[in-house]
PDB file of C-alpha atoms and ligand atoms in Angstrom:
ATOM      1  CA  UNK A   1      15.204   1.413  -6.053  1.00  0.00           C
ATOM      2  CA  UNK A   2      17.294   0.937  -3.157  1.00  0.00           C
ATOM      3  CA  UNK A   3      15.826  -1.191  -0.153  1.00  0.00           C
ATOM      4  CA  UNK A   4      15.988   1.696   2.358  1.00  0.00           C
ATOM      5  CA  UNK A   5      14.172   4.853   0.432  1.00  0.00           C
ATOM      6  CA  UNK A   6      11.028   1.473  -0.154  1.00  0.00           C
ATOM      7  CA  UNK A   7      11.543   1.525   3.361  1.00  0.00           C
ATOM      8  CA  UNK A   8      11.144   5.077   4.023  1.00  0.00           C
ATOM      9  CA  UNK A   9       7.869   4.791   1.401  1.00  0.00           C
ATOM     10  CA  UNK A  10       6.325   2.234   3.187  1.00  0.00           C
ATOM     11  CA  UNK A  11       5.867   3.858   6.379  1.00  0.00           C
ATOM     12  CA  UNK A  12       2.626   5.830   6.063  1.00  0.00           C
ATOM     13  CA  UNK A  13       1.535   4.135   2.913  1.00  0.00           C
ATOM     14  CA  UNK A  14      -2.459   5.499   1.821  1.00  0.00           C
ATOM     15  CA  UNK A  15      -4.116   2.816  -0.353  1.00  0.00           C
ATOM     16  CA  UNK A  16      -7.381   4.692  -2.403  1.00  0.00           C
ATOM     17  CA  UNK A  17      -9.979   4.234  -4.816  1.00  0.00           C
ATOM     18  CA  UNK A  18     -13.310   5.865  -5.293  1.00  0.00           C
ATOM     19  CA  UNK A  19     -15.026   3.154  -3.673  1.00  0.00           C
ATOM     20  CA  UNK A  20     -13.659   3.972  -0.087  1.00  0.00           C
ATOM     21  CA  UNK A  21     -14.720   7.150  -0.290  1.00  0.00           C
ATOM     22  CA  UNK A  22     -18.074   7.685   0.707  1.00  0.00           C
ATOM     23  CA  UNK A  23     -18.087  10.625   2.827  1.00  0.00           C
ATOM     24  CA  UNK A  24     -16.080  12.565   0.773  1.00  0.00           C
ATOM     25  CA  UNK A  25     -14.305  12.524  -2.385  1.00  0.00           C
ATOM     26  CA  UNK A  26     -11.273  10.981  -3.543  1.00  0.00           C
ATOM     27  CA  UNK A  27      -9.405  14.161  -3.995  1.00  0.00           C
ATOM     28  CA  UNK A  28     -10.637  15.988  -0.727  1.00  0.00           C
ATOM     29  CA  UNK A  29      -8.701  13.249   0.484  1.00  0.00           C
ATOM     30  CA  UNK A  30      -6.185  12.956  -1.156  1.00  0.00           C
ATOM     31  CA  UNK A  31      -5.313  16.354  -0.428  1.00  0.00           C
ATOM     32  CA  UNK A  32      -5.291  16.364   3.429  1.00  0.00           C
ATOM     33  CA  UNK A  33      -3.615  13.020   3.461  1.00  0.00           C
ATOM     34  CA  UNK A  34      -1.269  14.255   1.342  1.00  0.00           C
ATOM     35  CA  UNK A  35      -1.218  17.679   3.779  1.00  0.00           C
ATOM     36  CA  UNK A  36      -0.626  15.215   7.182  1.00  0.00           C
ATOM     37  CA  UNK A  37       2.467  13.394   5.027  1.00  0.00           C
ATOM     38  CA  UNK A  38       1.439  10.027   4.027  1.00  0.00           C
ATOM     39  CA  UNK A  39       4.722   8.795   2.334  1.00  0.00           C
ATOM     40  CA  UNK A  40       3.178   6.464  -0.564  1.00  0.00           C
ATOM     41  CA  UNK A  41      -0.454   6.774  -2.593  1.00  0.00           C
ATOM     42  CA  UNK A  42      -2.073   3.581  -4.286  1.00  0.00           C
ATOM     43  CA  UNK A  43      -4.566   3.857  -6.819  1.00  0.00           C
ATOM     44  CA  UNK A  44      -6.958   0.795  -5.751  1.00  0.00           C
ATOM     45  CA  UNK A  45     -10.376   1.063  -8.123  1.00  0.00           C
ATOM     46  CA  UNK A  46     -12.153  -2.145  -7.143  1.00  0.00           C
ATOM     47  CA  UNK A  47     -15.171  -3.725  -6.207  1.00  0.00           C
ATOM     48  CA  UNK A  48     -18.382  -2.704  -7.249  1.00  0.00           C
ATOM     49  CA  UNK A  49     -19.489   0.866  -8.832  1.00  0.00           C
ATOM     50  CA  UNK A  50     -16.069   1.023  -9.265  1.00  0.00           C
ATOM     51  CA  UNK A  51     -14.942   3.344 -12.053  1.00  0.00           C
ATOM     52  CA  UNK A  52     -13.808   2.554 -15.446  1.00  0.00           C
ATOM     53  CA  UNK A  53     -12.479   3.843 -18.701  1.00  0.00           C
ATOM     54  CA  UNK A  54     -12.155   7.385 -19.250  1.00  0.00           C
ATOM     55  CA  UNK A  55     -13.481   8.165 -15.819  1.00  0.00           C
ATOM     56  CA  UNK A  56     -10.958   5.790 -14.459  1.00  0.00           C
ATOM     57  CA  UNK A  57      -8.280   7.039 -16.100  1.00  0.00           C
ATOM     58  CA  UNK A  58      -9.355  10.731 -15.442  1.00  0.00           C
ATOM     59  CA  UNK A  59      -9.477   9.941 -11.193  1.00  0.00           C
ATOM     60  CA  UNK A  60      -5.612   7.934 -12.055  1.00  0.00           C
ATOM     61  CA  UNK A  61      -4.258  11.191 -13.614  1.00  0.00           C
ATOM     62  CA  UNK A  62      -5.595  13.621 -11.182  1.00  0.00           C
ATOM     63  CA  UNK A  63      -4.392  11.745  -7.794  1.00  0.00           C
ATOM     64  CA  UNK A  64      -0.951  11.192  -9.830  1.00  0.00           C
ATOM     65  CA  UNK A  65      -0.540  15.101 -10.242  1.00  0.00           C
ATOM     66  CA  UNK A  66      -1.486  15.714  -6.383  1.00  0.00           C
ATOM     67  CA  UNK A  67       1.496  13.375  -5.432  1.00  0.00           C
ATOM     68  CA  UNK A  68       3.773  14.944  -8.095  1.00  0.00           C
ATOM     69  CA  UNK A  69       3.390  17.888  -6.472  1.00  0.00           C
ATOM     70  CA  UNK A  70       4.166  17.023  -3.092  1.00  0.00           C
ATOM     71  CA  UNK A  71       7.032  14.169  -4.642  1.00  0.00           C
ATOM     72  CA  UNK A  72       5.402  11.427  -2.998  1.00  0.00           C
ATOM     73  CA  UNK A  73       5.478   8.231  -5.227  1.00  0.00           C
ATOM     74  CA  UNK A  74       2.089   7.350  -7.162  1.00  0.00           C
ATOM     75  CA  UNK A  75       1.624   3.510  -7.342  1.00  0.00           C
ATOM     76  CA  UNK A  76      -1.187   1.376  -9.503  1.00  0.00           C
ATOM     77  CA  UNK A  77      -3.063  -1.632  -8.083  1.00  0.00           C
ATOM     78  CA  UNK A  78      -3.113  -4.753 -10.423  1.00  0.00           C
ATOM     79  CA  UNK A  79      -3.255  -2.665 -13.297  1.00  0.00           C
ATOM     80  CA  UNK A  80       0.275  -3.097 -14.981  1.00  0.00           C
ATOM     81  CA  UNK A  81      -1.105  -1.542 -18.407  1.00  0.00           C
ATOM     82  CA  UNK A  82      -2.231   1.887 -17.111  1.00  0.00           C
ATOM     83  CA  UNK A  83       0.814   2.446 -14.756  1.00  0.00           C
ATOM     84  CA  UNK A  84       3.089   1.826 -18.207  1.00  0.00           C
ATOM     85  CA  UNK A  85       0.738   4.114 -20.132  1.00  0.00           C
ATOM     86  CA  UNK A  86       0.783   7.344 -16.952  1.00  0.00           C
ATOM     87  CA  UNK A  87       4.143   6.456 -16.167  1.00  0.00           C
ATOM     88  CA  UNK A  88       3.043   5.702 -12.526  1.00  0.00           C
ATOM     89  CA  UNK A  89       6.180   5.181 -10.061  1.00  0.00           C
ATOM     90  CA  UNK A  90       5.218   1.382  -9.840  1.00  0.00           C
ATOM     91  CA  UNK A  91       2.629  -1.396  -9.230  1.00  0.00           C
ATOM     92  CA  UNK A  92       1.260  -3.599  -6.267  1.00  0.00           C
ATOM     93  CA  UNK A  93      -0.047  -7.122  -7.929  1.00  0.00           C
ATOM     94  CA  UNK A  94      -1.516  -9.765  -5.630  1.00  0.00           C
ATOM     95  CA  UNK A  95      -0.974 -13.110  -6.169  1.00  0.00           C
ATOM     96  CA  UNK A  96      -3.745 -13.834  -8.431  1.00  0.00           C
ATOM     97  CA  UNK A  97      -2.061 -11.027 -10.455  1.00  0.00           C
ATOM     98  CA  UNK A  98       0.018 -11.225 -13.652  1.00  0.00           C
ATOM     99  CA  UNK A  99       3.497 -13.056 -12.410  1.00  0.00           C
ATOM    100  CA  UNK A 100       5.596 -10.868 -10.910  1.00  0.00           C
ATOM    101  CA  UNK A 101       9.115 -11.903 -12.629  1.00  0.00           C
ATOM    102  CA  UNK A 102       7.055 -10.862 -15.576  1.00  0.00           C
ATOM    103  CA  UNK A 103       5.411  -7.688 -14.259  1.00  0.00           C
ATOM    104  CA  UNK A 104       9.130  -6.766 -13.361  1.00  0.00           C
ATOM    105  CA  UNK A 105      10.176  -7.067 -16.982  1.00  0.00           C
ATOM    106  CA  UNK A 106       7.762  -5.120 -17.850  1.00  0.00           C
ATOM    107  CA  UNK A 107       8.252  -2.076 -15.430  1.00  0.00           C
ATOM    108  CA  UNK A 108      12.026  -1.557 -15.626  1.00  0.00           C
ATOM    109  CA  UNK A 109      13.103  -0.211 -12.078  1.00  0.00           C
ATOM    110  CA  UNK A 110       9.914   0.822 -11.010  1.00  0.00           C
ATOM    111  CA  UNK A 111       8.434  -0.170  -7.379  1.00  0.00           C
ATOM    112  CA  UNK A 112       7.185  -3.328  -7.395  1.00  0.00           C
ATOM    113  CA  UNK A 113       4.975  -4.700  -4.542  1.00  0.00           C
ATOM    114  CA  UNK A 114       3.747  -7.895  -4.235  1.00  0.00           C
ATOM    115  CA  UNK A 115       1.088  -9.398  -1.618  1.00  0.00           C
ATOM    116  CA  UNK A 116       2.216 -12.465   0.144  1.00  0.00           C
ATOM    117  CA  UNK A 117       0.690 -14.449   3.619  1.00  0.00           C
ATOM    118  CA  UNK A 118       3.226 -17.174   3.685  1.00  0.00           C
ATOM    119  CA  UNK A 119       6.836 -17.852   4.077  1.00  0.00           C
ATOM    120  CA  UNK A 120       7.000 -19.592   0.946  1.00  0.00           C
ATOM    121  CA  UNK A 121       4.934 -17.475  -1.186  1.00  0.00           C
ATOM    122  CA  UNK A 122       7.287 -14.439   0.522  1.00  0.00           C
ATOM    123  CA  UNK A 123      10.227 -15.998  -0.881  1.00  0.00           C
ATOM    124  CA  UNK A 124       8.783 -16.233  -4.362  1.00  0.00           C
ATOM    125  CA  UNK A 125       7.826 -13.148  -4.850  1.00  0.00           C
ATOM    126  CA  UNK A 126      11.436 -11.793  -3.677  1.00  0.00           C
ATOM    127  CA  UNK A 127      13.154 -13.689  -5.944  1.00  0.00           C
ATOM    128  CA  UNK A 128      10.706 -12.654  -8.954  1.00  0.00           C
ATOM    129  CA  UNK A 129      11.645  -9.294  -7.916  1.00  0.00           C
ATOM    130  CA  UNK A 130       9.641  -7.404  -5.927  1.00  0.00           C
ATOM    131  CA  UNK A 131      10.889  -4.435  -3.850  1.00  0.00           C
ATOM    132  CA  UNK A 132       8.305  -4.879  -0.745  1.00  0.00           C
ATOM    133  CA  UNK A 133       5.695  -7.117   0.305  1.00  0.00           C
ATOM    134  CA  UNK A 134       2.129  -6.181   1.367  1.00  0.00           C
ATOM    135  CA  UNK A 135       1.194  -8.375   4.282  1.00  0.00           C
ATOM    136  CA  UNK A 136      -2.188  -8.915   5.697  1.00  0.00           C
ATOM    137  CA  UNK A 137      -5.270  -9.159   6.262  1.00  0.00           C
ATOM    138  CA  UNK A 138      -3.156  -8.045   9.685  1.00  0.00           C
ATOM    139  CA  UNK A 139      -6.866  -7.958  11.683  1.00  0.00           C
ATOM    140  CA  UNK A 140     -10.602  -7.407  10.232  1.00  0.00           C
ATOM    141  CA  UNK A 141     -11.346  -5.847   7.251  1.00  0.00           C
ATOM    142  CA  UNK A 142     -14.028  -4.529   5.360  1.00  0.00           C
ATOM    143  CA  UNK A 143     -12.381  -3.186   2.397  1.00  0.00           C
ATOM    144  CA  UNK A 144     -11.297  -5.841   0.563  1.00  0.00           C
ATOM    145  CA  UNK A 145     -14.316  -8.692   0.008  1.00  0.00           C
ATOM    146  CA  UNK A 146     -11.518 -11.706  -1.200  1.00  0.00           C
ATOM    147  CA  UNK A 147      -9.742 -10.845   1.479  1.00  0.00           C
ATOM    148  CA  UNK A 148      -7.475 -13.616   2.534  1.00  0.00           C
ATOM    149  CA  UNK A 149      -8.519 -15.181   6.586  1.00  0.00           C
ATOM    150  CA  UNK A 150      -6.964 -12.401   8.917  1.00  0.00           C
ATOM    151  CA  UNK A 151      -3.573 -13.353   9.842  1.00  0.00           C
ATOM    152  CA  UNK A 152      -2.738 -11.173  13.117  1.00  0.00           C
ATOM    153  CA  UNK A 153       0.779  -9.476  13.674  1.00  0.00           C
ATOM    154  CA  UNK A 154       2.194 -13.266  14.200  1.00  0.00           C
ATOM    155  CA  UNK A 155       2.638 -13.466  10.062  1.00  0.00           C
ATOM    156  CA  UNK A 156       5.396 -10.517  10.077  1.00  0.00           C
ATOM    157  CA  UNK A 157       7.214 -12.204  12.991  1.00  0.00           C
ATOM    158  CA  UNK A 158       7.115 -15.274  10.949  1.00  0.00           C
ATOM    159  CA  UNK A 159       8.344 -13.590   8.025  1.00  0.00           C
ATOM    160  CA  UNK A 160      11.209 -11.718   9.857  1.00  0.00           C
ATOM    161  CA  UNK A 161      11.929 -15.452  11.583  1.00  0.00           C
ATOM    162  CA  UNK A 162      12.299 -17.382   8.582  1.00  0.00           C
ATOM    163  CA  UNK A 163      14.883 -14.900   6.797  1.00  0.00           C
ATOM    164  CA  UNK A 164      12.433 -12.465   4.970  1.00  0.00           C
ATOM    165  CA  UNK A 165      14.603  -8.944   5.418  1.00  0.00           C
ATOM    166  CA  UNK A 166      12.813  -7.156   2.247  1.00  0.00           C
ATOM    167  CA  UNK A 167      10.408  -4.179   2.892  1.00  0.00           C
ATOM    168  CA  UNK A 168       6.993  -5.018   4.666  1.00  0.00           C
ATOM    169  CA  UNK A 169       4.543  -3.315   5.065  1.00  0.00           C
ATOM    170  CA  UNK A 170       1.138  -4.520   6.828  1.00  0.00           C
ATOM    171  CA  UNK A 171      -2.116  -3.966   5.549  1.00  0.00           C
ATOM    172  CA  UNK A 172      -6.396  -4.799   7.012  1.00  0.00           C
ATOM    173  CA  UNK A 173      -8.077  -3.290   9.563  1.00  0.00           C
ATOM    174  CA  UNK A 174      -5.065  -1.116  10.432  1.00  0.00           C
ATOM    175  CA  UNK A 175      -6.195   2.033  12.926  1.00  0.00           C
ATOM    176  CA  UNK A 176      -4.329   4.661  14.706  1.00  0.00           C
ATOM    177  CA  UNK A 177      -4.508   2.429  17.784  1.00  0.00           C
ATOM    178  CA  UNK A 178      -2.791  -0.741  16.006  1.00  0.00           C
ATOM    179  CA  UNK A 179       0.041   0.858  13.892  1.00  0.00           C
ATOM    180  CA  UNK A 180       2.565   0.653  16.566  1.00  0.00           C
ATOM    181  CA  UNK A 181       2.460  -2.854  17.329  1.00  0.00           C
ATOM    182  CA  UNK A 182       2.056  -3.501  13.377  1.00  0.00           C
ATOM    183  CA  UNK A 183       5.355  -1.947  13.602  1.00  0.00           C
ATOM    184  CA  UNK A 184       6.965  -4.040  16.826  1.00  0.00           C
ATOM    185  CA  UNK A 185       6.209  -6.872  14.889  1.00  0.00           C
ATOM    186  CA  UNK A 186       8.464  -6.245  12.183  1.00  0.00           C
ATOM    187  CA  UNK A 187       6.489  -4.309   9.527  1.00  0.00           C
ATOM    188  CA  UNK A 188       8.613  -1.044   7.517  1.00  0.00           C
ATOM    189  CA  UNK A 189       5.347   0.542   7.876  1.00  0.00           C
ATOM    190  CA  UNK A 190       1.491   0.338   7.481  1.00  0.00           C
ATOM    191  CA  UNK A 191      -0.718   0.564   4.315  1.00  0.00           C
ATOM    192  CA  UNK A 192      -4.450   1.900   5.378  1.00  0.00           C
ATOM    193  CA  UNK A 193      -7.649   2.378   3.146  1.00  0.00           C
ATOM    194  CA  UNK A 194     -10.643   3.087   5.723  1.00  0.00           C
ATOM    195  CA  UNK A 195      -8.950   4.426   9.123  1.00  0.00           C
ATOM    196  CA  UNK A 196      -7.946   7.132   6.570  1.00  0.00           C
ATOM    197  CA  UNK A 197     -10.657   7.490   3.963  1.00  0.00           C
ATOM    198  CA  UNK A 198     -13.252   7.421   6.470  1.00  0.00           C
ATOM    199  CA  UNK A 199     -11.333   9.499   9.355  1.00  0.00           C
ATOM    200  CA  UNK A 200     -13.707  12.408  10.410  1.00  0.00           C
ATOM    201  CA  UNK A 201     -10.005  14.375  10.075  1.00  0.00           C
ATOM    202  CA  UNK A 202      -7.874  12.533   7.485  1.00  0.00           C
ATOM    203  CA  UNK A 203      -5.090  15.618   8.115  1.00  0.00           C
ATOM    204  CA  UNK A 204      -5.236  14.669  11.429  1.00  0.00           C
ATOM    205  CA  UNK A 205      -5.646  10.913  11.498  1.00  0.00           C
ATOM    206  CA  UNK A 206      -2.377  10.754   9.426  1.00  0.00           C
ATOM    207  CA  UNK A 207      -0.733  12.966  11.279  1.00  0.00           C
ATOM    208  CA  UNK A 208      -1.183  10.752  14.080  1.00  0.00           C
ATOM    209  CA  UNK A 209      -0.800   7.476  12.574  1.00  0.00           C
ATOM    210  CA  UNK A 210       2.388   8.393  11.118  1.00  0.00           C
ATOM    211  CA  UNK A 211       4.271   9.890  14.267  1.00  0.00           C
ATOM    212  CA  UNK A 212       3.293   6.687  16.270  1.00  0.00           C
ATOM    213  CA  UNK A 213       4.680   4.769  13.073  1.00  0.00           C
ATOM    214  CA  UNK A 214       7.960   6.521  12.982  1.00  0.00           C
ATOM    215  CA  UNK A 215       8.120   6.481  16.781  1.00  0.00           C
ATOM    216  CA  UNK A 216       8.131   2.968  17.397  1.00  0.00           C
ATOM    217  CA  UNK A 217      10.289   2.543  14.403  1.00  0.00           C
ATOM    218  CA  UNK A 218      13.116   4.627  16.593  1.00  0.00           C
ATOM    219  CA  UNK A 219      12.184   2.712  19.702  1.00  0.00           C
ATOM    220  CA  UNK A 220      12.684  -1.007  17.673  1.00  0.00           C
TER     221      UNK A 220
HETATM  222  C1  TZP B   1      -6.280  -4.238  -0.038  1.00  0.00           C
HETATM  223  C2  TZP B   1      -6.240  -5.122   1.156  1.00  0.00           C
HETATM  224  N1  TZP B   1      -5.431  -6.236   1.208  1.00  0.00           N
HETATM  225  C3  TZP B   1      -5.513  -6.932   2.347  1.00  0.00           C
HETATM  226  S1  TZP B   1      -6.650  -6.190   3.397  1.00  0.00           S
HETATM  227  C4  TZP B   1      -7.000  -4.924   2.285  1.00  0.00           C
HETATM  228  C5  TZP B   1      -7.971  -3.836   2.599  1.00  0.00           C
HETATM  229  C6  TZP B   1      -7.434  -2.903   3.625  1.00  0.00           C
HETATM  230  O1  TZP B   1      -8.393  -1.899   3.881  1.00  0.00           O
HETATM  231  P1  TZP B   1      -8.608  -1.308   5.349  1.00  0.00           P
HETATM  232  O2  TZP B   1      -7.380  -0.557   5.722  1.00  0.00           O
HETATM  233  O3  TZP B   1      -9.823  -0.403   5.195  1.00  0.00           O
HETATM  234  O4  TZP B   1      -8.873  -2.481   6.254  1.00  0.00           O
HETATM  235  C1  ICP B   2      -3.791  -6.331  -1.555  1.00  0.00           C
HETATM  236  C2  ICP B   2      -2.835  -5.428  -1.194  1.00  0.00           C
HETATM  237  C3  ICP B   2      -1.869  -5.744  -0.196  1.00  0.00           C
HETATM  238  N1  ICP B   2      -0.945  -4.835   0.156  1.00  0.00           N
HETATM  239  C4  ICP B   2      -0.900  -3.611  -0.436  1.00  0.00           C
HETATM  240  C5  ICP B   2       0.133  -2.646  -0.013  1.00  0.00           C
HETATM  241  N2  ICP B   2      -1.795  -3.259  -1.386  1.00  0.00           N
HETATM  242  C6  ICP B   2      -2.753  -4.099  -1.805  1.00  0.00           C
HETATM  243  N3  ICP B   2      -3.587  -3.750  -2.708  1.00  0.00           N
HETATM  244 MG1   MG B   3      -4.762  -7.794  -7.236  1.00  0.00          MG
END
């Protein structure tokens, strides 16, 4: 996949299990994130009363066929086996993941993202292959209880500084209030669990989100 259509993925980037979704359900929202244009979906089942098996599997299928539908790209977290076995467009592995020159072996020339917080760790993971990196804990977040200590905007100028030019895309605590200066500080977009699956208007909170993403993208 060519660096800038990652790019163009990466900009309003939903991350989504059945977990986050308390107030609703995962395909309510889904849908209306799907409706307000969110450009890349990530199934993320983790943590506890997370779903398994069949049930899993079912919940994989049916967000898959929403994004079909609209041709945004359907992505699996950690789970190399059941993206290979729906055909998902790709996989985000963190670090404590299956290696990622191997992961890329076995995907072929599907998306590949890979989590990194440091320069070094950044530069592995490009050279094993990945097409973009996720980059965070960017501020506070509750969605993610191994989360790594929050790293602040400073990480993606560090990253930009020290010769990373792949696909970023920052991720933790991200709200309609922070995307833009996720953005200024070097990030190809943002990648959002709560501020969306917990939005009193998900429609309308991507909506939002997005335009101030693609905004300050055009200002940089
Ligand atoms: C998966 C992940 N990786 C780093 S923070 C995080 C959780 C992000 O969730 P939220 O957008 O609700 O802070
Ligand atoms: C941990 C993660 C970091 N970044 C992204 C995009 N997804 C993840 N699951
Ligand atoms: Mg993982």
């Amino acid at each position: 996949m060519n660096q800038d259509q990652i790019r163009h993925y990466l900009q309003m980037y939903l991350v989504v299990g059945s977990v986050n979704c308390k107030a609703s359900d995962p395909i309510t929202i889904v849908k209306a994130a799907l409706s307000g244009g969110v450009t890349l979906v990530q199934f993320r089942e983790k943590g506890a009363d997370a779903l398994q098996g069949a049930d899993l599997l079912r919940l994989a299928l049916q967000i898959q066929a929403l994004c079909r539908a609209e041709g945004v790209p359907f992505i699996i977290n950690d789970d190399v086996d059941l993206a290979l076995e729906i055909d998902a467009d790709g996989v985000h592995i963190g670090q404590d993941d299956e290696n990622a020159a191997e992961v890329r072996d076995r995907i072929g020339d599907r998306i590949l993202g890979v989590s990194a917080h440091t320069v070094s760790e950044a530069r592995l993971a490009v050279q094993h292959g990945a097409d973009y990196l996720g980059i965070g804990p960017i501020y506070p977040t509750h969605s993610k209880d191994d989360a790594h200590e929050v790293q602040g905007t400073a990480i993606l100028c560090e990253l930009r500084e020290n010769g990373i030019h792949v696909p970023l895309v920052g991720i933790g605590g991200i709200t309609e209030e922070r995307a833009a200066e996720v953005i200024k500080a070097g990030a190809d977009g943002v990648a959002v669990i709560s501020a969306i699956t917990e939005a009193k208007d998900v429609h309308e909170t991507v909506v939002r989100m997005k335009s101030k993403v693609g905004n300050t993208l055009r200002e940089r």
